[in-house]
PDB file of C-alpha atoms in Angstrom:
ATOM      1  CA  MET C   1      10.436  -1.536  -5.124  1.00 78.00           C
ATOM      2  CA  ILE C   2       9.544   1.741  -3.485  1.00 89.00           C
ATOM      3  CA  LYS C   3      11.003   2.016  -0.004  1.00 92.00           C
ATOM      4  CA  PRO C   4       8.196   1.659   2.555  1.00 94.00           C
ATOM      5  CA  PRO C   5       7.986   3.803   5.686  1.00 94.00           C
ATOM      6  CA  ALA C   6       9.959   2.367   8.620  1.00 93.00           C
ATOM      7  CA  HIS C   7       6.786   1.613  10.585  1.00 94.00           C
ATOM      8  CA  ILE C   8       5.580  -0.913   7.970  1.00 96.00           C
ATOM      9  CA  ALA C   9       8.884  -2.032   6.427  1.00 97.00           C
ATOM     10  CA  TRP C  10       8.745  -5.193   8.569  1.00 97.00           C
ATOM     11  CA  MET C  11       5.429  -6.135   6.958  1.00 97.00           C
ATOM     12  CA  VAL C  12       6.539  -5.344   3.400  1.00 97.00           C
ATOM     13  CA  ASP C  13       9.699  -7.425   3.936  1.00 97.00           C
ATOM     14  CA  ALA C  14       7.652 -10.368   5.201  1.00 97.00           C
ATOM     15  CA  VAL C  15       4.648 -10.433   2.851  1.00 97.00           C
ATOM     16  CA  GLY C  16       5.685  -8.290  -0.099  1.00 96.00           C
ATOM     17  CA  GLU C  17       4.631  -4.924  -1.435  1.00 96.00           C
ATOM     18  CA  ASP C  18       1.328  -6.058  -3.003  1.00 96.00           C
ATOM     19  CA  SER C  19      -0.010  -7.871   0.077  1.00 96.00           C
ATOM     20  CA  ALA C  20       1.060  -5.060   2.391  1.00 97.00           C
ATOM     21  CA  LEU C  21      -0.605  -2.487   0.127  1.00 97.00           C
ATOM     22  CA  ARG C  22      -3.872  -4.466   0.023  1.00 97.00           C
ATOM     23  CA  PHE C  23      -3.844  -4.719   3.831  1.00 97.00           C
ATOM     24  CA  ILE C  24      -3.075  -1.024   4.341  1.00 97.00           C
ATOM     25  CA  GLU C  25      -5.761  -0.004   1.837  1.00 96.00           C
ATOM     26  CA  SER C  26      -8.404  -2.134   3.533  1.00 96.00           C
ATOM     27  CA  ALA C  27      -7.557  -1.335   7.151  1.00 97.00           C
ATOM     28  CA  ALA C  28      -5.791   2.056   7.180  1.00 96.00           C
ATOM     29  CA  GLY C  29      -6.580   4.091  10.268  1.00 96.00           C
ATOM     30  CA  GLN C  30      -8.324   1.244  12.097  1.00 97.00           C
ATOM     31  CA  ARG C  31      -7.469  -0.047  15.560  1.00 98.00           C
ATOM     32  CA  LEU C  32      -7.296  -3.832  15.389  1.00 97.00           C
ATOM     33  CA  THR C  33      -7.278  -6.263  18.292  1.00 96.00           C
ATOM     34  CA  ILE C  34      -4.557  -8.756  17.444  1.00 97.00           C
ATOM     35  CA  PRO C  35      -4.946 -12.375  18.572  1.00 97.00           C
ATOM     36  CA  ARG C  36      -1.977 -14.275  19.946  1.00 96.00           C
ATOM     37  CA  LYS C  37      -2.218 -16.869  17.175  1.00 96.00           C
ATOM     38  CA  ALA C  38      -3.087 -16.186  13.539  1.00 96.00           C
ATOM     39  CA  ALA C  39      -4.355 -19.664  12.655  1.00 95.00           C
ATOM     40  CA  GLY C  40      -8.159 -19.732  12.503  1.00 95.00           C
ATOM     41  CA  SER C  41      -8.488 -16.112  13.645  1.00 96.00           C
ATOM     42  CA  ARG C  42     -10.815 -13.491  12.236  1.00 96.00           C
ATOM     43  CA  LEU C  43      -7.699 -11.506  11.311  1.00 96.00           C
ATOM     44  CA  ALA C  44      -6.517 -14.366   9.068  1.00 97.00           C
ATOM     45  CA  GLU C  45     -10.000 -14.791   7.637  1.00 97.00           C
ATOM     46  CA  VAL C  46     -10.279 -11.131   6.666  1.00 96.00           C
ATOM     47  CA  TYR C  47      -6.704 -10.253   5.660  1.00 96.00           C
ATOM     48  CA  GLY C  48      -5.127 -13.603   4.808  1.00 96.00           C
ATOM     49  CA  ASP C  49      -2.842 -16.019   6.610  1.00 96.00           C
ATOM     50  CA  ASP C  50       0.423 -14.350   5.580  1.00 96.00           C
ATOM     51  CA  VAL C  51      -0.536 -10.875   6.791  1.00 97.00           C
ATOM     52  CA  ALA C  52      -2.191 -12.188   9.949  1.00 97.00           C
ATOM     53  CA  SER C  53       0.854 -14.280  10.796  1.00 97.00           C
ATOM     54  CA  VAL C  54       3.340 -11.401  10.655  1.00 97.00           C
ATOM     55  CA  ILE C  55       1.031  -9.061  12.574  1.00 98.00           C
ATOM     56  CA  CYS C  56       0.421 -11.683  15.272  1.00 97.00           C
ATOM     57  CA  ASP C  57       4.151 -12.351  15.547  1.00 97.00           C
ATOM     58  CA  ARG C  58       4.767  -8.675  16.203  1.00 96.00           C
ATOM     59  CA  TYR C  59       1.633  -7.516  18.081  1.00 97.00           C
ATOM     60  CA  GLY C  60      -0.073 -10.703  19.286  1.00 96.00           C
ATOM     61  CA  GLY C  61      -2.300 -10.108  22.315  1.00 95.00           C
ATOM     62  CA  ASP C  62      -2.218  -6.346  21.834  1.00 97.00           C
ATOM     63  CA  PHE C  63      -3.769  -3.650  19.634  1.00 97.00           C
ATOM     64  CA  TYR C  64      -2.418  -2.395  16.328  1.00 97.00           C
ATOM     65  CA  ILE C  65      -3.405   0.905  14.769  1.00 97.00           C
ATOM     66  CA  VAL C  66      -2.941   0.445  11.034  1.00 97.00           C
ATOM     67  CA  PRO C  67      -0.997   3.380   9.587  1.00 96.00           C
ATOM     68  CA  MET C  68      -2.336   5.356   6.628  1.00 96.00           C
ATOM     69  CA  CYS C  69       0.981   5.439   4.685  1.00 95.00           C
ATOM     70  CA  LYS C  70      -0.468   7.928   2.215  1.00 94.00           C
ATOM     71  CA  THR C  71       2.805   9.066   0.629  1.00 92.00           C
ATOM     72  CA  TRP C  72       4.009   5.486   0.126  1.00 94.00           C
ATOM     73  CA  ARG C  73       0.642   4.497  -1.337  1.00 95.00           C
ATOM     74  CA  ILE C  74       0.643   7.498  -3.697  1.00 94.00           C
ATOM     75  CA  LYS C  75       4.100   6.552  -4.975  1.00 92.00           C
ATOM     76  CA  LEU C  76       2.941   2.983  -5.583  1.00 95.00           C
ATOM     77  CA  TYR C  77      -0.166   4.216  -7.386  1.00 95.00           C
ATOM     78  CA  ALA C  78       1.934   6.533  -9.552  1.00 92.00           C
ATOM     79  CA  ARG C  79       4.200   3.655 -10.482  1.00 92.00           C
ATOM     80  CA  MET C  80       1.102   1.633 -11.402  1.00 93.00           C
ATOM     81  CA  GLY C  81       0.154   4.388 -13.840  1.00 92.00           C
ATOM     82  CA  LEU C  82      -2.980   5.605 -12.057  1.00 94.00           C
ATOM     83  CA  THR C  83      -4.219   9.115 -12.758  1.00 94.00           C
ATOM     84  CA  VAL C  84      -4.058  11.743 -10.030  1.00 94.00           C
ATOM     85  CA  ASN C  85      -7.834  11.472  -9.569  1.00 95.00           C
ATOM     86  CA  GLU C  86      -7.594   7.684  -9.198  1.00 96.00           C
ATOM     87  CA  MET C  87      -4.759   8.057  -6.681  1.00 96.00           C
ATOM     88  CA  ALA C  88      -6.789  10.573  -4.693  1.00 96.00           C
ATOM     89  CA  ALA C  89      -9.803   8.275  -4.562  1.00 96.00           C
ATOM     90  CA  ARG C  90      -7.801   5.215  -3.503  1.00 95.00           C
ATOM     91  CA  ALA C  91      -5.814   7.089  -0.841  1.00 95.00           C
ATOM     92  CA  GLY C  92      -8.812   9.040   0.456  1.00 93.00           C
ATOM     93  CA  ILE C  93      -7.203  12.429  -0.069  1.00 95.00           C
ATOM     94  CA  SER C  94      -7.744  15.378  -2.398  1.00 96.00           C
ATOM     95  CA  PHE C  95      -6.361  15.942  -5.890  1.00 94.00           C
ATOM     96  CA  VAL C  96      -4.246  18.793  -4.488  1.00 94.00           C
ATOM     97  CA  ALA C  97      -2.864  16.608  -1.684  1.00 93.00           C
ATOM     98  CA  VAL C  98      -1.761  13.998  -4.234  1.00 93.00           C
ATOM     99  CA  HIS C  99       0.175  16.674  -6.135  1.00 90.00           C
ATOM    100  CA  GLN C 100       1.753  17.889  -2.898  1.00 90.00           C
ATOM    101  CA  LYS C 101       2.849  14.371  -1.941  1.00 89.00           C
ATOM    102  CA  LEU C 102       4.284  13.726  -5.406  1.00 88.00           C
ATOM    103  CA  ALA C 103       6.155  17.032  -5.303  1.00 86.00           C
ATOM    104  CA  SER C 104       7.731  16.259  -1.923  1.00 79.00           C
ATOM    105  CA  GLY C 105      10.478  13.718  -1.471  1.00 61.00           C
ATOM    106  CA  ASP C 106      11.600  11.662  -4.451  1.00 57.00           C
ATOM    107  CA  GLY C 107       8.902  12.937  -6.774  1.00 52.00           C
ATOM    108  CA  ARG C 108       6.871  10.828  -9.129  1.00 54.00           C
ATOM    109  CA  PRO C 109       8.347   7.370  -9.772  1.00 51.00           C
ATOM    110  CA  GLU C 110       8.544   6.017 -13.276  1.00 53.00           C
ATOM    111  CA  ARG C 111       5.314   4.399 -14.449  1.00 55.00           C
ATOM    112  CA  ILE C 112       5.171   0.748 -15.326  1.00 53.00           C
ATOM    113  CA  ARG C 113       3.575   0.891 -18.751  1.00 58.00           C
ATOM    114  CA  PRO C 114       2.526  -2.237 -20.555  1.00 63.00           C
ATOM    115  CA  LYS C 115       3.811  -2.312 -24.109  1.00 65.00           C
ATOM    116  CA  ASP C 116       1.129  -2.692 -26.753  1.00 68.00           C
ATOM    117  CA  GLU C 117       2.700  -4.668 -29.591  1.00 73.00           C
ATOM    118  CA  ARG C 118      -0.110  -3.562 -31.941  1.00 76.00           C
ATOM    119  CA  GLN C 119       1.083   0.037 -31.774  1.00 71.00           C
ATOM    120  CA  THR C 120       4.101   1.003 -33.859  1.00 73.00           C
ATOM    121  CA  SER C 121       6.568   3.536 -32.571  1.00 70.00           C
ATOM    122  CA  LEU C 122       6.316   7.069 -33.901  1.00 69.00           C
ATOM    123  CA  PHE C 123       9.956   7.760 -33.091  1.00 68.00           C
TER     124      PHE C 123
END
């Protein structure tokens, strides 16, 4: 697991990396009005019960500006094995910005590569 930024760690801990990533990708930069209760809300309908529940528990009755978390997202994309162009498109930043984010901090995480049993090793 790639350590999430402190401002979304609570969400990642509650719903997991994949659900948090899907939420951030779909709502990044938006200002959401958070209902007091998640059950039956538009928030739950759009983003799912698990995500809506943790957001309502934390920000119910208030607004929440969804962070962009670009560096965290880029690291997750790199681990998924996406190309730099694919990472740029998904994060909404330039090719150059992806390289800059990968060069800063911990660098590029190891890719998760599926093993193709049909291919024999050359080494």
